[in-house]
Coordinates of N, CA and C (backbone and C1' of nucleotides) in Angstrom, one line a residue:
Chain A
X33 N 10.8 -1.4 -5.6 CA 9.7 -1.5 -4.6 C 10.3 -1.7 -3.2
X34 N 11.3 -2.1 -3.3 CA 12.0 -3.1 -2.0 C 13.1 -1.9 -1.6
X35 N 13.3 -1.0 -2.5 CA 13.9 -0.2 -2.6 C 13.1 1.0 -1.5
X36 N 12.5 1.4 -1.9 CA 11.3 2.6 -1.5 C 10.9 1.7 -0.2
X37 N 10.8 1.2 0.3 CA 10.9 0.6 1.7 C 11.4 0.4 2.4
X38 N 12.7 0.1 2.2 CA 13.6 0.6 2.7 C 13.7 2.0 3.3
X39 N 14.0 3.1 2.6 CA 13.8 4.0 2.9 C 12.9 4.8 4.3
X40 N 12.0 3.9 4.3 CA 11.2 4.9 5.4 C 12.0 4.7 6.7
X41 N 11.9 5.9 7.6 CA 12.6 6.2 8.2 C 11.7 5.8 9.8
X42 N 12.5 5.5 10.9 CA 11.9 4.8 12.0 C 10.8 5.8 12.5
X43 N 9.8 4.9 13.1 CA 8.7 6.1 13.6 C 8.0 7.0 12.4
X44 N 7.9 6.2 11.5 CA 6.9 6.9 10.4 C 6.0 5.5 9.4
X45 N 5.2 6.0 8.9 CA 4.8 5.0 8.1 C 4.3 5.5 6.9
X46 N 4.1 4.6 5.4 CA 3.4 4.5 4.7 C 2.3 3.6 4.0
X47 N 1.6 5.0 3.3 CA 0.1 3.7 2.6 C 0.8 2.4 1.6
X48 N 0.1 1.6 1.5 CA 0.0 0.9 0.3 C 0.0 1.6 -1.3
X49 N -0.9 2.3 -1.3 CA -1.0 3.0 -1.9 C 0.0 4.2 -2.5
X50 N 0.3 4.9 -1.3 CA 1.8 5.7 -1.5 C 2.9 5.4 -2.5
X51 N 3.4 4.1 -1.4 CA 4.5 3.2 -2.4 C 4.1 2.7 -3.7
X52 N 3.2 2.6 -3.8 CA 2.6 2.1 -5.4 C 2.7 3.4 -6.3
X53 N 2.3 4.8 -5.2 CA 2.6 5.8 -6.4 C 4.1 5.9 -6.7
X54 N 4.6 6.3 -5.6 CA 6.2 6.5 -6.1 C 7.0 4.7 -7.0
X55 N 5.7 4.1 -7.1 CA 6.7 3.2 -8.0 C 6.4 3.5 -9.4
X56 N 5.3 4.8 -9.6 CA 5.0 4.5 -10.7 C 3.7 4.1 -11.9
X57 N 3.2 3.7 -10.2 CA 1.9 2.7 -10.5 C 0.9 2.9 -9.8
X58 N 0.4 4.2 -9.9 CA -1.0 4.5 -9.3 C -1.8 3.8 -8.2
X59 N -2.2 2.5 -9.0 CA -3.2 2.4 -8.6 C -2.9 0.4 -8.1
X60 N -1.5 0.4 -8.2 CA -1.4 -1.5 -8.0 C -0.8 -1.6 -6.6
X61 N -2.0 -0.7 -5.7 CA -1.3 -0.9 -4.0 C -1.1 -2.3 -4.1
X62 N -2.1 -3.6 -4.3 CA -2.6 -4.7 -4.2 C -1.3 -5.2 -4.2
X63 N -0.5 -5.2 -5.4 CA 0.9 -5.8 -5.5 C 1.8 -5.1 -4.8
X64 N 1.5 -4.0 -4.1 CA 2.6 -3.6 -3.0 C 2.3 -4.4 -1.9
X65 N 1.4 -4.5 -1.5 CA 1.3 -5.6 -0.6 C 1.5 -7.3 -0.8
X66 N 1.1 -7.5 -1.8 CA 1.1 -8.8 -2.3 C 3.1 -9.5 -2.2
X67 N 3.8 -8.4 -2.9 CA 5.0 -8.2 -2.9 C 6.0 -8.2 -1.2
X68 N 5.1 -7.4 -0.3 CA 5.4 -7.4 0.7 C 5.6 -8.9 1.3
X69 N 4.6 -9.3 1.0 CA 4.0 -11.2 1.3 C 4.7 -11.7 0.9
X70 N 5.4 -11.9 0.0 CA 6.2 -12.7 -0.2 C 8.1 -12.4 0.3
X71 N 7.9 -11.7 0.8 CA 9.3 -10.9 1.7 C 9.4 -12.2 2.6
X72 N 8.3 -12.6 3.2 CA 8.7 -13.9 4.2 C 9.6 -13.4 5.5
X73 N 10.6 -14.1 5.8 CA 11.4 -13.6 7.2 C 12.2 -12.6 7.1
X74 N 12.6 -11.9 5.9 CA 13.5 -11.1 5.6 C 13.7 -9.6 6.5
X75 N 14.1 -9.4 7.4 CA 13.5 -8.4 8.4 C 14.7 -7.1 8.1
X76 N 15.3 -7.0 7.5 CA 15.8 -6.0 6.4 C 14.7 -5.4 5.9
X77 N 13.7 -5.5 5.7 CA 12.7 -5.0 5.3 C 11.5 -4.2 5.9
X78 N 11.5 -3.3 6.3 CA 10.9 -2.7 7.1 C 9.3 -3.0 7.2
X79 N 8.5 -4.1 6.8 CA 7.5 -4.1 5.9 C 6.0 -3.5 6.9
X80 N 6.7 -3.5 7.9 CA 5.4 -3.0 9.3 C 5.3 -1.9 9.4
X81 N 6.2 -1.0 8.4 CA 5.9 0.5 8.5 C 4.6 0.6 7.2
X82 N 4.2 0.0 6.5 CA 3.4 0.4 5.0 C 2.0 -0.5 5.8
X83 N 1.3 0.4 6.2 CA -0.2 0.1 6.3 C -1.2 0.8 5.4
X84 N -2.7 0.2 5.8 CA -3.6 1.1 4.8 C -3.9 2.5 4.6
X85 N -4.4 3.3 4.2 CA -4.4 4.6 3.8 C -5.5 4.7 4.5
X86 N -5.7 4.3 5.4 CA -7.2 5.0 6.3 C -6.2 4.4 7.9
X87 N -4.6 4.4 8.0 CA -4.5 4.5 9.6 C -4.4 3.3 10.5
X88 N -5.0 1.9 9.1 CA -5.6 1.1 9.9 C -4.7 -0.1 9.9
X89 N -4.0 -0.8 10.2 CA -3.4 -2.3 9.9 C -4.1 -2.7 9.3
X90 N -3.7 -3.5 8.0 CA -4.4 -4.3 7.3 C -3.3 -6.0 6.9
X91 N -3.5 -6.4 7.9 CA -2.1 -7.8 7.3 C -3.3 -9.3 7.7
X92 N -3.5 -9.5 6.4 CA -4.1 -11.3 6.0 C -3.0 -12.1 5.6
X93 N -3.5 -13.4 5.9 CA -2.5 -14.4 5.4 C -1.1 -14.4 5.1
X94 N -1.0 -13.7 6.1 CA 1.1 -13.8 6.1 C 1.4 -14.5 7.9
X95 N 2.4 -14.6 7.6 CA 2.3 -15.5 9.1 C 2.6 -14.4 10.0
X96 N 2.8 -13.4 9.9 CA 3.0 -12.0 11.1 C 1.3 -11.5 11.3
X97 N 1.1 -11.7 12.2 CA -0.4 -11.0 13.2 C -0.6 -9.5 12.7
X98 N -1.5 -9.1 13.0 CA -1.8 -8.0 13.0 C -0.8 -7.1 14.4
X99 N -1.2 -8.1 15.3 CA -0.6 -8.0 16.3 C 0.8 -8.3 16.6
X100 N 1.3 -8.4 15.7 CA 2.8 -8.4 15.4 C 3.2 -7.0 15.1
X101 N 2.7 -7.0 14.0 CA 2.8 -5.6 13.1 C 2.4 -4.2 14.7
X102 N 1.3 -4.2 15.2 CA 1.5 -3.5 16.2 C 2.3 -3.9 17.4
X103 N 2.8 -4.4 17.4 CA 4.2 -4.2 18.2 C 5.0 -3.7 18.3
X104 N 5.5 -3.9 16.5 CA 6.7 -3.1 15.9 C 6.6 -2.0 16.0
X105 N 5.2 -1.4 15.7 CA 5.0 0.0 15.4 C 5.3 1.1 16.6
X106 N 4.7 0.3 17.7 CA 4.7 0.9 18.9 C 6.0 0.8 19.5
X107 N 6.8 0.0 19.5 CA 8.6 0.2 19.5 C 8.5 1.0 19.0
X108 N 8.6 1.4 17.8 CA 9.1 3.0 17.4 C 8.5 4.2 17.7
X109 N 7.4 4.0 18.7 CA 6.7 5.5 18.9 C 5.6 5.6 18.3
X110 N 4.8 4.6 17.6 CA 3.3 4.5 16.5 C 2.4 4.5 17.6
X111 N 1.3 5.1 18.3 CA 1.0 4.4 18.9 C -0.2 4.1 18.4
X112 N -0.9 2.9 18.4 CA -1.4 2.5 17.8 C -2.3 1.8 18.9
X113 N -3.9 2.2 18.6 CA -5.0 1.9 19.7 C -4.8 0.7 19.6
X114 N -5.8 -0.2 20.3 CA -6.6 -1.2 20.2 C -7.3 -2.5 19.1
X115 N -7.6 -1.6 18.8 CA -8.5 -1.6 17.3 C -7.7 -1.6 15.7
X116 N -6.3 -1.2 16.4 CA -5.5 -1.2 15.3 C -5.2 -0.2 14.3
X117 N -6.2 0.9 14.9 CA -6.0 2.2 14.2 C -5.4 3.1 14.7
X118 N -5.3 4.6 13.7 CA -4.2 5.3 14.5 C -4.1 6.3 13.5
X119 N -3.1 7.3 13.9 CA -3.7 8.5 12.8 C -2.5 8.5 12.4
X120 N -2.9 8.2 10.6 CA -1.3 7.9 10.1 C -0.9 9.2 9.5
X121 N -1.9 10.3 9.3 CA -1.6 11.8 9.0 C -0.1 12.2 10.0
X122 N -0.5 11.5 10.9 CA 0.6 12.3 12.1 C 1.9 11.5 12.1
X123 N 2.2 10.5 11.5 CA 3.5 10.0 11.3 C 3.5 9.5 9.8
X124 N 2.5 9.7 8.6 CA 3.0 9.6 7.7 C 4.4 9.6 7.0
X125 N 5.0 9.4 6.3 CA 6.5 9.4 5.9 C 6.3 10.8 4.2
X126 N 6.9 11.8 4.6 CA 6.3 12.9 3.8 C 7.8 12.8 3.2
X127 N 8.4 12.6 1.7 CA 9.6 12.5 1.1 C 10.1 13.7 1.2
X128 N 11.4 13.3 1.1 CA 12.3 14.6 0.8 C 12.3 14.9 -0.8
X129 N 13.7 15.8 -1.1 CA 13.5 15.8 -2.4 C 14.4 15.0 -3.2
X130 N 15.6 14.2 -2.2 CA 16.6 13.8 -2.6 C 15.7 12.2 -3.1
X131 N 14.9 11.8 -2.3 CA 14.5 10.9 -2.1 C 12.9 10.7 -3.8
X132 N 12.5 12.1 -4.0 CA 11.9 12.3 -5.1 C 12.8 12.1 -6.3
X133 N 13.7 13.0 -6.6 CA 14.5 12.6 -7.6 C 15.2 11.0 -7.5
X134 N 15.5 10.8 -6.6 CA 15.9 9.5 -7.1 C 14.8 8.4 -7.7
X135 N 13.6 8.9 -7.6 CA 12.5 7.9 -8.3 C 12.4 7.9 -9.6
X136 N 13.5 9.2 -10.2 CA 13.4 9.1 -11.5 C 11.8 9.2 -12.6
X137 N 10.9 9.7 -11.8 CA 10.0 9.8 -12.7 C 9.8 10.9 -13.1
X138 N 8.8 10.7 -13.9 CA 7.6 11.7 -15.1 C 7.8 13.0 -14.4
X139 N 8.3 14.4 -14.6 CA 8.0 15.3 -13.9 C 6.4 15.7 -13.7
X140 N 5.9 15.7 -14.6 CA 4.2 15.8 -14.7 C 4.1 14.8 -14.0
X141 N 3.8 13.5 -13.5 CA 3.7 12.3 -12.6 C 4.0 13.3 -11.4
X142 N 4.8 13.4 -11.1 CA 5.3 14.0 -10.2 C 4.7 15.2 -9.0
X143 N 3.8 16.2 -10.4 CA 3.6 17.4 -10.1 C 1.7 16.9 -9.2
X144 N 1.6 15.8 -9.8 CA 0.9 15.2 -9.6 C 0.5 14.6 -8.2
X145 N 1.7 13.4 -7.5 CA 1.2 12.9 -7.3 C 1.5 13.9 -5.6
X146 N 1.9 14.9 -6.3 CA 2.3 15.8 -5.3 C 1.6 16.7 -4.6
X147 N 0.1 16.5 -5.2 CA -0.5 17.2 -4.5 C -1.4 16.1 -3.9
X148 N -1.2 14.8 -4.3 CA -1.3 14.2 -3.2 C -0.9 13.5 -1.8
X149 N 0.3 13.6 -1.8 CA 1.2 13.3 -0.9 C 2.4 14.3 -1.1
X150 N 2.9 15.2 -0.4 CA 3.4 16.5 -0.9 C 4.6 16.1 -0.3
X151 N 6.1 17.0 -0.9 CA 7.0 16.6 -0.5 C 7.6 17.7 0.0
X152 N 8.9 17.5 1.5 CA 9.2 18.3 1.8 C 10.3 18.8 1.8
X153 N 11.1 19.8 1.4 CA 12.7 20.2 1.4 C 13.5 19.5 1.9
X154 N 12.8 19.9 3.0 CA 14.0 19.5 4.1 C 13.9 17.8 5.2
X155 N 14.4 16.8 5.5 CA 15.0 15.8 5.7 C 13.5 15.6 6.5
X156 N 13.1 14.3 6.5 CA 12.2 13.9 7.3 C 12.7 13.5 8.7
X157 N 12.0 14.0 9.9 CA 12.1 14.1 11.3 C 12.6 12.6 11.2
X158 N 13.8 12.3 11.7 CA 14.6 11.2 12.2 C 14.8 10.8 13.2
X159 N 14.3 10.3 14.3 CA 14.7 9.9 15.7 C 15.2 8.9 15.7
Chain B
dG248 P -1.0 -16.4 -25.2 O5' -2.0 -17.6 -24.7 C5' -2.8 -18.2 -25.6 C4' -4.1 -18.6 -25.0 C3' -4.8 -17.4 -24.3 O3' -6.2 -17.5 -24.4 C1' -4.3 -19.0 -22.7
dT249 P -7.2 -16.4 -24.2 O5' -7.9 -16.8 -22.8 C5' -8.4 -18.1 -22.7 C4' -9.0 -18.3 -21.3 C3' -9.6 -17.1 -20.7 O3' -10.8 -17.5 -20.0 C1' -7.9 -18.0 -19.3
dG250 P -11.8 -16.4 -19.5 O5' -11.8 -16.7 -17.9 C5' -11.8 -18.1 -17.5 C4' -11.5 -18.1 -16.0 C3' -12.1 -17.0 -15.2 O3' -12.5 -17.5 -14.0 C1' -9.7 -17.0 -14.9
dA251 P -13.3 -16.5 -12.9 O5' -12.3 -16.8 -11.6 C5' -11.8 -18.1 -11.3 C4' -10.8 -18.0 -10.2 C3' -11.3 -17.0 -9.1 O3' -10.9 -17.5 -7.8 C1' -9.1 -16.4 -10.0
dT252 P -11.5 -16.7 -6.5 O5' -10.1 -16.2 -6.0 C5' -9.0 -17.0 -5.8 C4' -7.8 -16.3 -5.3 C3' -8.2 -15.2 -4.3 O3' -7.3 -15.2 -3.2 C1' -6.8 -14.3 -6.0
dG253 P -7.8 -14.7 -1.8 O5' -6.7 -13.6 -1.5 C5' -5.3 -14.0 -1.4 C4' -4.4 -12.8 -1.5 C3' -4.9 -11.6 -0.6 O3' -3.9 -11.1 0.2 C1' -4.6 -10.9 -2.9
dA254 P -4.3 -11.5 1.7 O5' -4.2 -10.1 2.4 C5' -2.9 -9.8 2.9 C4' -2.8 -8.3 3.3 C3' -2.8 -7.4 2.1 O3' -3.4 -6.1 2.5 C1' -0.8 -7.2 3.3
dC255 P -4.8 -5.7 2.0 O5' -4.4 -4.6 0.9 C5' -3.4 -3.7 1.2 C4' -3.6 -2.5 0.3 C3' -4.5 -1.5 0.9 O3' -4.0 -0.2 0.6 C1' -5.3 -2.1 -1.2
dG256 P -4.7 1.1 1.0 O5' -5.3 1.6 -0.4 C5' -4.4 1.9 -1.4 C4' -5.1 2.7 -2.5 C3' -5.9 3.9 -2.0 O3' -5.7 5.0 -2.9 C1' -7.3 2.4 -3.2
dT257 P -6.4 6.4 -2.6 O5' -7.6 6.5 -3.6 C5' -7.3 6.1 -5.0 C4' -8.5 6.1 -5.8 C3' -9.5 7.3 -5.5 O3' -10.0 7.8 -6.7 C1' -10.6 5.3 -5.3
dC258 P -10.7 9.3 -6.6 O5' -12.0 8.9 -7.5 C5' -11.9 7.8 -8.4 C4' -13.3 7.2 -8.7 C3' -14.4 8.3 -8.6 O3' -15.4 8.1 -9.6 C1' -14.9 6.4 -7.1
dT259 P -16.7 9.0 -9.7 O5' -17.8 8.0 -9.4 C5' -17.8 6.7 -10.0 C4' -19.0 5.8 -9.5 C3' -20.3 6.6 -9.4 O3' -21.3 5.7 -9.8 C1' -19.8 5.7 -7.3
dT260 P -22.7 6.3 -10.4 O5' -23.9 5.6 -9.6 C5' -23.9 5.7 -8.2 C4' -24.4 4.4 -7.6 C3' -25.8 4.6 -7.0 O3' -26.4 3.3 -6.9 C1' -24.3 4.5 -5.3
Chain C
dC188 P -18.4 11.1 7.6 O5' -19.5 10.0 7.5 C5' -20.4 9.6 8.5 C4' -21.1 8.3 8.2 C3' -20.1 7.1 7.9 O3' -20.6 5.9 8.4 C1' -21.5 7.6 6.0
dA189 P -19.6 4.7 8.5 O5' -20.4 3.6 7.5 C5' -21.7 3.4 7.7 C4' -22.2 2.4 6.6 C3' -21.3 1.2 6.3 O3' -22.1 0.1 6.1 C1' -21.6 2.5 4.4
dA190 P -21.4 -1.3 5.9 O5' -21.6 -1.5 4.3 C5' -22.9 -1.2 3.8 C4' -22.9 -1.5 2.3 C3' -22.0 -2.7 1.9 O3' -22.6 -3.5 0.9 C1' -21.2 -0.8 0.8
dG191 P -22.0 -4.8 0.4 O5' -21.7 -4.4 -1.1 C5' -22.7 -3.7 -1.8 C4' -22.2 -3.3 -3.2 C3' -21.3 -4.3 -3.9 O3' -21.7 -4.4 -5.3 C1' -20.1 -2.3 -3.7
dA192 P -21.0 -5.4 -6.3 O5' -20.2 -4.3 -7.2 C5' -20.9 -3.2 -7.7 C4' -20.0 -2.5 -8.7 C3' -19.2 -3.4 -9.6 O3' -19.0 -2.8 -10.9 C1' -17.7 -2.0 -8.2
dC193 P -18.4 -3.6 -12.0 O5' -17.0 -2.9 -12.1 C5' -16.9 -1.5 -12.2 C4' -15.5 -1.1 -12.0 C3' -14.5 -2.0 -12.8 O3' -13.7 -1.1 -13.5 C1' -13.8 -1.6 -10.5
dG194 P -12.7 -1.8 -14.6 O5' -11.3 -1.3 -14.0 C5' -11.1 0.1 -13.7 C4' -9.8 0.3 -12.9 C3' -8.7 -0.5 -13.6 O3' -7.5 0.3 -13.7 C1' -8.8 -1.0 -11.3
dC195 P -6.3 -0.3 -14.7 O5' -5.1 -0.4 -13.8 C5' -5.1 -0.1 -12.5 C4' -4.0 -0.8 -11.7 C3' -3.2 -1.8 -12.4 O3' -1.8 -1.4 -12.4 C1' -4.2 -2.8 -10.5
dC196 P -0.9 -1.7 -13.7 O5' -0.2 -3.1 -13.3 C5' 0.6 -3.0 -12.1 C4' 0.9 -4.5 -11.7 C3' 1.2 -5.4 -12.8 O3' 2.2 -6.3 -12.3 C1' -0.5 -6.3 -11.6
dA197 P 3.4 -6.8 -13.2 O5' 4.0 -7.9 -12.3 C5' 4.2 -7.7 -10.9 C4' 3.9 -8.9 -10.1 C3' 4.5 -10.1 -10.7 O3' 5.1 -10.9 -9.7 C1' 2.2 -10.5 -10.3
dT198 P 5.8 -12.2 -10.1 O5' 4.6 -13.1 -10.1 C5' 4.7 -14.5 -9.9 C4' 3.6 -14.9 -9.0 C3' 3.4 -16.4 -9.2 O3' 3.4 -17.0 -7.9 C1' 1.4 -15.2 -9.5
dC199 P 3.9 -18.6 -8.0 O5' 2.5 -19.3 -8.1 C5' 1.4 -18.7 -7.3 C4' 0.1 -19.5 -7.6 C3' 0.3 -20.9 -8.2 O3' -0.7 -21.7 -7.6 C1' -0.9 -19.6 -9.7
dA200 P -0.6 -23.3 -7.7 O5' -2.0 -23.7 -8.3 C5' -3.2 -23.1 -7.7 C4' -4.4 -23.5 -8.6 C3' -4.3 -24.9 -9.1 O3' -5.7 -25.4 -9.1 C1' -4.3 -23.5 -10.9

DNA sequence: GTGATGACGTCTT
DNA sequence: CAAGACGCCATCA
């Protein structure tokens, strides 16, 4: 999990949800986040790039703001209204393939979860 | 062991 | 389109 977070690359972001698929687990965003929470100060961890699947910040009860999290975002180029939304279509984090195989799963999983978050050949735009 | 909770998502009204 | 139900799974009381 901590693994696949790593991974995302500056100036992009992912769902809750996303990371839960490529872990495997459909449907246990709740503990991607939950898991995130308990990361605490560890700032090796990118945890401000994994927002909700509708664009929106979503951070309760951790001692980082909402308004923390948009800070970060916007250092890297997120820009992120007011309101805390923002179109995460347009910097989503779309995987490579090196980055698929190494998840080691189900090829059927895969074929899957691929048409809903599609992956692309070639290296995700890196700035 | 049982029930409740949480940085969420999806499907159904 | 909005609101609610249910699923998820790791903790914790």
């Amino acid at each position: 999990m901590i693994r696949i977070v790593r991974k995302i690359p500056r100036g992009h972001v992912v769902s809750y949800g996303q990371v839960a698929l490529y872990l495997g687990l459909p449907r246990a965003a709740r503990e991607v986040g939950w898991t995130l929470n308990q990361l605490g100060e560890n700032t090796l961890i990118p945890w401000w790039r994994v927002v909700n699947n509708e664009g929106r910040i979503s951070i309760k009860g951790s001692r980082y703001s909402a308004d923390d999290q948009r800070k970060l975002l916007r250092k890297e180029g997120v820009m992120v209204g007011d309101d805390l939304t923002f179109d995460i279509e347009k910097y989503r984090f779309i995987p490579d393939l090196k980055f698929i195989n190494d998840l080691k799963l189900d090829p059927t999983y895969l074929e899957m979860i691929s048409q809903k978050v599609p992956y692309n050949q070639l290296l995700p735009k890196d700035s």
